[in-house]
XYZ file of C-alpha atoms in Angstrom:
481
model
C 33.313 -6.486 22.072
C 31.967 -5.072 18.953
C 31.968 -1.342 18.677
C 28.705 0.434 19.069
C 27.216 2.691 16.461
C 27.879 6.336 17.019
C 24.891 8.504 18.185
C 23.234 5.526 19.850
C 20.214 6.745 21.894
C 19.426 4.023 24.474
C 17.566 5.906 27.304
C 14.528 3.645 27.560
C 16.648 0.519 27.583
C 18.915 1.812 30.335
C 15.941 2.917 32.343
C 14.267 -0.488 31.791
C 17.380 -2.366 33.067
C 17.752 -0.045 35.992
C 14.145 -0.470 37.092
C 14.426 -4.242 36.625
C 17.160 -4.398 39.210
C 15.639 -1.718 41.469
C 18.639 0.592 41.041
C 18.224 4.381 41.588
C 19.506 6.698 38.936
C 22.029 8.126 41.464
C 23.455 4.602 42.272
C 23.821 3.787 38.585
C 25.548 7.202 37.998
C 27.937 6.536 40.742
C 28.890 3.099 39.462
C 29.416 4.568 35.994
C 31.542 7.359 37.414
C 29.309 10.112 35.950
C 27.020 12.787 37.302
C 23.347 11.987 37.938
C 22.370 14.809 35.698
C 24.427 13.500 32.855
C 22.882 10.069 33.221
C 19.394 11.661 33.407
C 20.073 13.320 29.943
C 21.223 9.918 28.446
C 17.997 8.221 29.917
C 15.864 10.940 28.206
C 17.684 10.666 24.885
C 19.080 14.181 25.159
C 22.555 12.792 24.984
C 23.672 9.668 23.129
C 25.300 6.720 24.831
C 29.103 7.379 24.984
C 31.171 4.333 23.850
C 33.191 4.159 27.122
C 30.120 3.465 29.113
C 28.856 0.667 26.933
C 30.978 -2.101 28.466
C 30.231 -0.956 32.053
C 26.509 -1.062 31.308
C 26.775 -4.545 29.980
C 28.643 -5.679 32.959
C 26.389 -4.051 35.443
C 23.115 -5.546 33.869
C 24.581 -8.710 32.545
C 23.406 -8.110 28.913
C 25.207 -8.233 25.535
C 26.409 -5.226 23.830
C 23.761 -5.432 21.144
C 21.006 -4.919 23.736
C 21.990 -1.252 23.610
C 22.004 -1.079 19.792
C 18.934 -0.261 17.754
C 18.378 -3.956 16.902
C 15.534 -4.568 19.398
C 13.966 -1.182 18.463
C 14.143 -2.126 14.798
C 12.300 -5.407 15.440
C 9.702 -3.701 17.514
C 9.058 -1.059 14.840
C 8.775 -3.835 12.327
C 6.232 -5.723 14.444
C 4.111 -2.562 15.025
C 4.149 -1.655 11.352
C 2.841 -5.190 10.471
C 0.144 -5.140 13.039
C -1.028 -1.604 11.864
C -1.702 -3.132 8.441
C -4.750 -4.941 9.938
C -7.912 -3.183 8.552
C -9.182 -2.816 12.131
C -6.868 0.225 12.443
C -7.063 3.626 10.814
C -3.587 3.527 9.390
C -3.985 6.717 7.321
C -3.543 8.510 10.666
C -0.254 6.804 11.747
C 3.065 7.654 10.151
C 6.367 5.807 10.542
C 7.907 8.556 12.540
C 5.097 8.175 15.046
C 5.747 4.431 15.440
C 9.546 5.225 15.981
C 8.715 7.764 18.547
C 6.436 5.372 20.381
C 8.906 2.567 20.310
C 11.624 4.837 21.697
C 9.634 6.492 24.437
C 7.619 3.434 25.636
C 9.065 0.129 24.528
C 7.294 -1.852 27.249
C 3.996 -0.428 26.321
C 4.589 -1.260 22.709
C 5.585 -4.814 23.545
C 2.265 -5.202 25.574
C 0.420 -3.859 22.478
C 2.111 -6.680 20.375
C 1.011 -9.172 23.060
C -2.556 -7.890 22.943
C -2.577 -8.241 19.101
C -1.381 -11.820 19.353
C -4.177 -12.582 21.703
C -6.684 -10.866 19.287
C -5.400 -13.126 16.491
C -5.753 -16.239 18.722
C -9.273 -15.415 19.508
C -10.042 -14.908 15.791
C -8.514 -18.241 14.991
C -10.469 -20.036 17.766
C -13.681 -18.409 16.528
C -12.984 -19.585 13.021
C -12.090 -23.137 13.950
C -15.697 -24.545 13.926
C -16.133 -23.136 10.577
C -13.356 -25.133 9.029
C -14.078 -28.312 10.898
C -11.482 -27.934 13.607
C -12.348 -28.992 17.187
C -10.990 -26.931 20.178
C -9.126 -28.953 22.856
C -11.324 -30.114 25.623
C -9.180 -28.236 28.187
C -9.298 -24.973 26.251
C -11.519 -22.084 27.553
C -12.950 -19.435 25.210
C -11.916 -16.688 27.751
C -8.173 -17.837 27.829
C -7.270 -16.071 24.544
C -7.326 -12.455 25.365
C -4.869 -12.508 28.218
C -2.270 -15.075 27.205
C 0.441 -15.542 24.660
C 0.722 -18.855 23.035
C 3.585 -20.826 24.742
C 5.403 -21.306 21.630
C 5.502 -17.493 21.018
C 6.474 -16.823 24.588
C 9.477 -19.166 24.317
C 10.376 -17.832 20.937
C 10.395 -14.102 22.375
C 12.560 -15.322 25.302
C 15.140 -17.047 22.960
C 15.331 -13.996 20.863
C 15.697 -11.718 23.895
C 18.737 -13.868 24.897
C 19.994 -13.471 21.199
C 19.915 -17.338 21.165
C 22.845 -17.671 23.550
C 22.592 -19.374 26.915
C 25.902 -19.006 28.702
C 25.608 -21.689 31.513
C 24.193 -24.329 29.100
C 26.911 -23.630 26.499
C 29.780 -23.782 28.947
C 28.377 -26.906 30.469
C 28.192 -28.597 27.027
C 31.731 -27.367 26.218
C 33.168 -28.847 29.423
C 31.314 -32.135 28.762
C 32.837 -32.223 25.209
C 36.392 -31.956 26.637
C 35.638 -34.457 29.524
C 34.345 -37.065 27.073
C 36.964 -36.287 24.520
C 34.399 -36.536 21.676
C 36.986 -35.425 19.122
C 38.816 -38.669 19.517
C 36.899 -40.996 17.269
C 33.245 -41.031 16.100
C 30.988 -38.762 18.325
C 28.160 -41.409 17.861
C 30.288 -44.177 19.122
C 31.723 -42.095 21.913
C 28.193 -41.161 23.088
C 26.928 -44.802 22.903
C 29.732 -45.983 24.955
C 29.347 -43.094 27.527
C 25.656 -43.648 27.998
C 26.244 -47.440 28.638
C 29.365 -47.068 30.843
C 28.002 -44.173 33.055
C 24.197 -44.804 32.990
C 23.772 -48.277 31.808
C 21.605 -47.149 28.947
C 21.786 -48.985 25.677
C 20.814 -47.662 22.220
C 18.761 -49.692 19.805
C 16.943 -49.219 16.488
C 13.168 -49.371 16.521
C 11.826 -49.998 12.959
C 8.224 -48.686 13.809
C 9.228 -45.287 15.291
C 9.427 -43.473 11.886
C 6.043 -44.896 10.856
C 4.658 -43.215 13.933
C 6.328 -39.909 13.284
C 8.668 -40.357 16.278
C 12.365 -39.949 15.868
C 13.567 -41.324 19.221
C 12.164 -42.554 22.498
C 13.725 -43.202 25.928
C 12.525 -46.164 28.063
C 13.965 -45.274 31.437
C 12.712 -48.495 33.078
C 14.400 -50.788 30.432
C 17.266 -48.175 30.207
C 17.149 -48.180 26.406
C 17.094 -45.296 24.016
C 15.263 -46.338 20.818
C 16.266 -44.500 17.586
C 14.291 -44.390 14.391
C 15.775 -46.313 11.466
C 15.141 -43.452 9.128
C 17.409 -40.976 10.866
C 20.739 -40.062 9.139
C 23.796 -40.580 11.338
C 24.293 -37.056 12.328
C 20.713 -36.824 13.446
C 21.011 -39.944 15.576
C 24.112 -38.496 17.214
C 22.264 -35.231 17.889
C 19.290 -37.142 19.532
C 21.773 -39.130 21.745
C 23.297 -35.921 22.805
C 19.938 -34.552 23.667
C 19.122 -37.638 25.761
C 22.463 -37.150 27.661
C 21.452 -33.581 28.405
C 18.117 -34.731 29.817
C 19.760 -37.320 31.948
C 22.638 -35.209 33.524
C 21.813 -31.585 33.307
C 18.231 -30.996 34.250
C 19.411 -28.716 37.151
C 21.304 -26.430 34.622
C 18.104 -26.129 32.428
C 15.987 -25.458 35.393
C 18.263 -22.606 36.670
C 18.185 -21.009 33.181
C 14.410 -21.166 33.113
C 13.962 -19.745 36.483
C 15.827 -16.521 35.251
C 13.368 -16.227 32.516
C 9.994 -14.457 32.617
C 8.197 -17.612 31.562
C 5.435 -18.441 34.214
C 3.126 -20.859 32.450
C 3.874 -24.492 32.852
C 3.441 -25.250 29.240
C 5.839 -22.450 28.208
C 8.390 -23.603 30.843
C 8.187 -27.073 29.322
C 8.877 -26.017 25.825
C 11.735 -23.964 27.062
C 13.160 -27.116 28.699
C 12.898 -28.912 25.311
C 14.570 -25.999 23.643
C 17.456 -25.896 26.112
C 17.926 -29.684 25.697
C 18.245 -29.117 21.899
C 20.580 -26.154 22.579
C 22.884 -28.350 24.826
C 22.980 -31.106 22.179
C 24.191 -28.654 19.475
C 26.681 -27.092 21.873
C 27.972 -30.539 22.878
C 28.584 -31.616 19.256
C 29.861 -28.156 18.270
C 31.765 -26.786 21.323
C 31.838 -23.071 21.277
C 35.544 -22.043 21.152
C 36.585 -24.942 18.801
C 33.688 -24.173 16.521
C 34.161 -20.414 16.381
C 37.837 -20.747 15.547
C 37.327 -23.384 12.989
C 34.493 -21.343 11.299
C 36.860 -18.302 10.996
C 39.680 -20.549 9.608
C 37.412 -21.926 6.883
C 35.620 -18.613 6.268
C 32.402 -20.074 7.519
C 32.311 -22.684 4.741
C 29.263 -24.763 5.891
C 30.174 -27.954 3.984
C 33.623 -27.959 5.490
C 32.162 -27.335 8.974
C 29.834 -30.246 8.395
C 32.584 -32.708 7.565
C 34.985 -31.355 10.301
C 32.450 -31.896 13.119
C 30.324 -34.666 11.588
C 27.036 -32.711 11.849
C 24.257 -31.876 9.376
C 23.948 -28.594 7.320
C 21.102 -27.370 9.425
C 23.036 -28.116 12.650
C 26.028 -26.106 11.445
C 23.812 -23.233 10.376
C 21.960 -23.192 13.578
C 25.124 -23.186 15.617
C 26.514 -20.156 13.844
C 23.466 -18.321 14.954
C 24.322 -18.788 18.620
C 27.921 -17.511 18.666
C 27.389 -14.529 20.927
C 29.460 -15.323 24.077
C 30.471 -11.940 25.708
C 34.081 -11.032 24.748
C 34.350 -14.020 22.263
C 31.499 -13.149 19.721
C 31.264 -14.676 16.313
C 29.583 -13.032 13.406
C 25.979 -12.037 14.259
C 23.904 -14.281 11.946
C 20.179 -14.717 11.590
C 18.773 -18.203 10.982
C 15.372 -19.221 9.687
C 13.814 -22.569 8.711
C 10.617 -22.789 6.651
C 8.485 -25.259 4.824
C 7.581 -24.975 1.156
C 4.285 -23.194 2.132
C 6.185 -20.474 3.895
C 5.362 -21.632 7.410
C 8.199 -20.368 9.765
C 9.443 -23.497 11.820
C 12.458 -21.851 13.394
C 13.616 -18.317 13.499
C 16.421 -16.682 15.499
C 18.511 -13.471 14.868
C 21.648 -12.053 16.459
C 21.599 -9.060 14.115
C 18.944 -6.465 13.345
C 17.190 -8.717 10.798
C 13.483 -9.482 11.736
C 11.190 -11.680 9.952
C 7.471 -10.886 9.191
C 5.554 -11.832 12.341
C 2.003 -11.345 11.211
C 2.241 -11.895 7.445
C 3.737 -14.139 4.825
C 7.556 -13.913 3.970
C 8.707 -12.134 0.868
C 8.757 -14.486 -2.252
C 11.944 -12.809 -3.445
C 13.930 -14.374 -0.606
C 16.414 -16.981 -1.792
C 14.987 -19.508 0.830
C 12.026 -20.068 -1.585
C 14.205 -20.433 -4.675
C 16.072 -23.122 -2.756
C 13.089 -25.451 -3.135
C 13.584 -25.496 -6.942
C 17.236 -26.594 -6.563
C 17.172 -29.183 -3.757
C 20.530 -29.614 -1.916
C 22.257 -26.847 -3.855
C 23.192 -23.611 -2.164
C 21.533 -20.282 -3.116
C 23.563 -17.211 -2.350
C 21.896 -13.745 -2.303
C 22.561 -10.218 -1.478
C 19.421 -8.558 -0.150
C 18.268 -5.284 1.151
C 15.269 -5.008 3.621
C 12.914 -2.141 3.779
C 14.908 -0.463 6.555
C 17.847 -0.205 4.196
C 20.068 -2.985 5.855
C 22.138 -5.126 3.498
C 22.583 -8.932 4.064
C 24.472 -11.814 2.540
C 22.116 -14.814 2.643
C 22.869 -18.478 2.082
C 19.947 -20.845 1.615
C 19.513 -24.606 0.976
C 16.935 -27.346 1.392
C 17.501 -29.718 4.363
C 15.904 -32.851 5.631
C 15.930 -36.508 4.751
C 15.108 -38.014 1.375
C 12.347 -40.554 0.749
C 12.681 -44.131 1.878
C 9.878 -45.380 -0.335
C 7.449 -44.375 -2.911
C 4.692 -43.825 -0.464
C 6.940 -41.848 2.030
C 6.169 -38.135 2.168
C 9.048 -36.473 3.944
C 8.617 -32.776 4.932
C 10.128 -30.304 2.390
C 12.111 -27.622 4.410
C 14.802 -25.184 3.770
C 16.933 -22.981 5.951
C 18.590 -19.549 5.395
C 21.610 -18.026 7.127
C 22.304 -14.379 6.818
C 24.726 -11.778 8.056
C 25.277 -8.025 7.458
C 27.129 -7.170 4.324
C 29.842 -5.601 6.515
C 30.774 -9.077 7.584
C 30.509 -10.651 4.159
C 34.255 -10.599 3.665
C 34.655 -13.202 6.388
C 32.463 -15.676 4.475
C 33.644 -17.863 1.548
C 30.198 -17.237 -0.092
C 31.191 -13.502 -0.964
C 33.960 -14.839 -3.356
C 33.226 -13.549 -6.794
C 30.428 -11.232 -5.756
C 30.621 -7.467 -6.488
C 29.325 -6.206 -3.136
C 29.277 -2.734 -4.491
C 27.134 -3.458 -7.503
C 23.534 -2.319 -6.748
C 22.255 -4.618 -9.519
C 23.265 -7.636 -7.336
C 21.013 -6.538 -4.583
C 17.609 -8.113 -4.252
C 15.001 -5.974 -2.454
C 13.056 -8.129 0.082
C 10.427 -7.036 2.616
C 7.878 -8.212 5.049
C 4.408 -9.394 3.956
C 2.981 -7.354 0.980
C 0.382 -5.587 3.183
C 3.245 -4.093 5.325
C 5.913 -3.645 2.510
C 6.457 -0.118 1.340
C 8.007 -0.941 -1.996
C 5.319 0.282 -4.366
C 7.050 -0.784 -7.668
C 7.571 -4.518 -6.564
C 6.680 -6.879 -9.500
C 5.984 -9.642 -6.972
C 3.303 -7.850 -5.015
C 0.407 -10.013 -4.180
C -1.728 -7.586 -2.107
C -2.063 -3.766 -1.982
C -0.224 -1.792 0.659
C -2.358 -1.157 3.591
C -2.783 2.482 4.717
C -2.786 3.922 1.195
C -5.656 4.409 -1.288
C -5.621 2.322 -4.392
C -5.514 3.986 -7.801
C -8.634 2.786 -9.641
C -7.716 4.458 -12.995
C -8.592 1.966 -15.672
C -6.776 3.677 -18.519
C -3.551 1.687 -17.770
C -2.111 -0.864 -15.392
C 1.190 -2.345 -14.292
C 2.166 -5.901 -13.614
C -0.062 -5.797 -10.423
C -3.729 -4.986 -10.997
C -3.547 -1.978 -8.689
C -1.169 0.947 -7.839
C -0.961 3.107 -4.865
C -2.686 6.498 -5.379
C -0.521 9.537 -4.883
């Protein structure tokens, strides 16, 4: 396991896990081999968590080592800071140290506050829908918004809480890879033959699927999987792997979802879709083989693509899932966005957190990638909490198949802490100690605390604007001192 940072205060997280399994403080102290009074001091952040106790706590509560780091706390603080930029709040009265204290003392209450704000935003969007010509679904009720989180958001929170790693699904896919011997020949041909031999399911190309915006479809009665003609080979292979997961491993997915806190049927359905995708990636990129190969090639994404016969996006996404206890890979964050800045996918195994209630930072290299299609953009960046990252970004997706075709323009970014940069080929030639190489990035402008940013689009909320007309900077406003 990775070493925990020194002076790590984790009282609220230990208390939360202990209450989750209905364990008394005395019982936990006994299992840890310490006194109840010492554990009480740890739970009240009077004492930091000693490193020797970290592994025992992970085993007792079945959580990863990073659960007891400051990663989740950092994400929570960032979410609260963004929420408090809303003009509905009196942000002049709220300081960062107050937010940090609240997050440390009452993380569950802070999480409920984030949930409430999401519901508030949903209500605002529903109220605005008639004004822009949108029609609410016939099954939607106006009183649904305040007490529910959108299913997509709930699933995303669940995946993030699991650090994008699902052990039973991952190991099931790894065993299936070895049983099918997918490394002996073309994975697509192997999957085609396996589906036919074991399930009597044929694969065919449907010329009309792409025109209807459908990539693949299964006809269970006819026992045929139809694939879109516009799919590249690696995407077709992925969808076939997904279909295999749906056919053979629904019980594994169901057990994983039952262990979640997802209760709404729509959220559980989306979670099943996510796990099916996860299985497909884990089948084509089996954990140990992929982890070892990634280390050997220094996480060179093009070499990983060719070695496993997958797409650039699939290789990036898989790297963000390598958090098997005792056999962890580098903790990466992974994000996919379109050219307008809409976040399509976002997972993080490190402390990086994207802006949840505002637009992403324009200085991020993922946006520069759109001006250089299919070319890698490498960037050293620093977030507003002082963390340094090495980021790799590139556009992904298919090319046009006709003049009238309009494929979606998307890009992905993969990032790790600068402390892991030496294990990436992309650090070659970079002076990691030269501050001039580091690009300062932040959350949305309203929450970003960098006053002197030349790319600021909106003033920082919570501070007065300097209305002095005797001079101005690049932005038409400055923060009043």
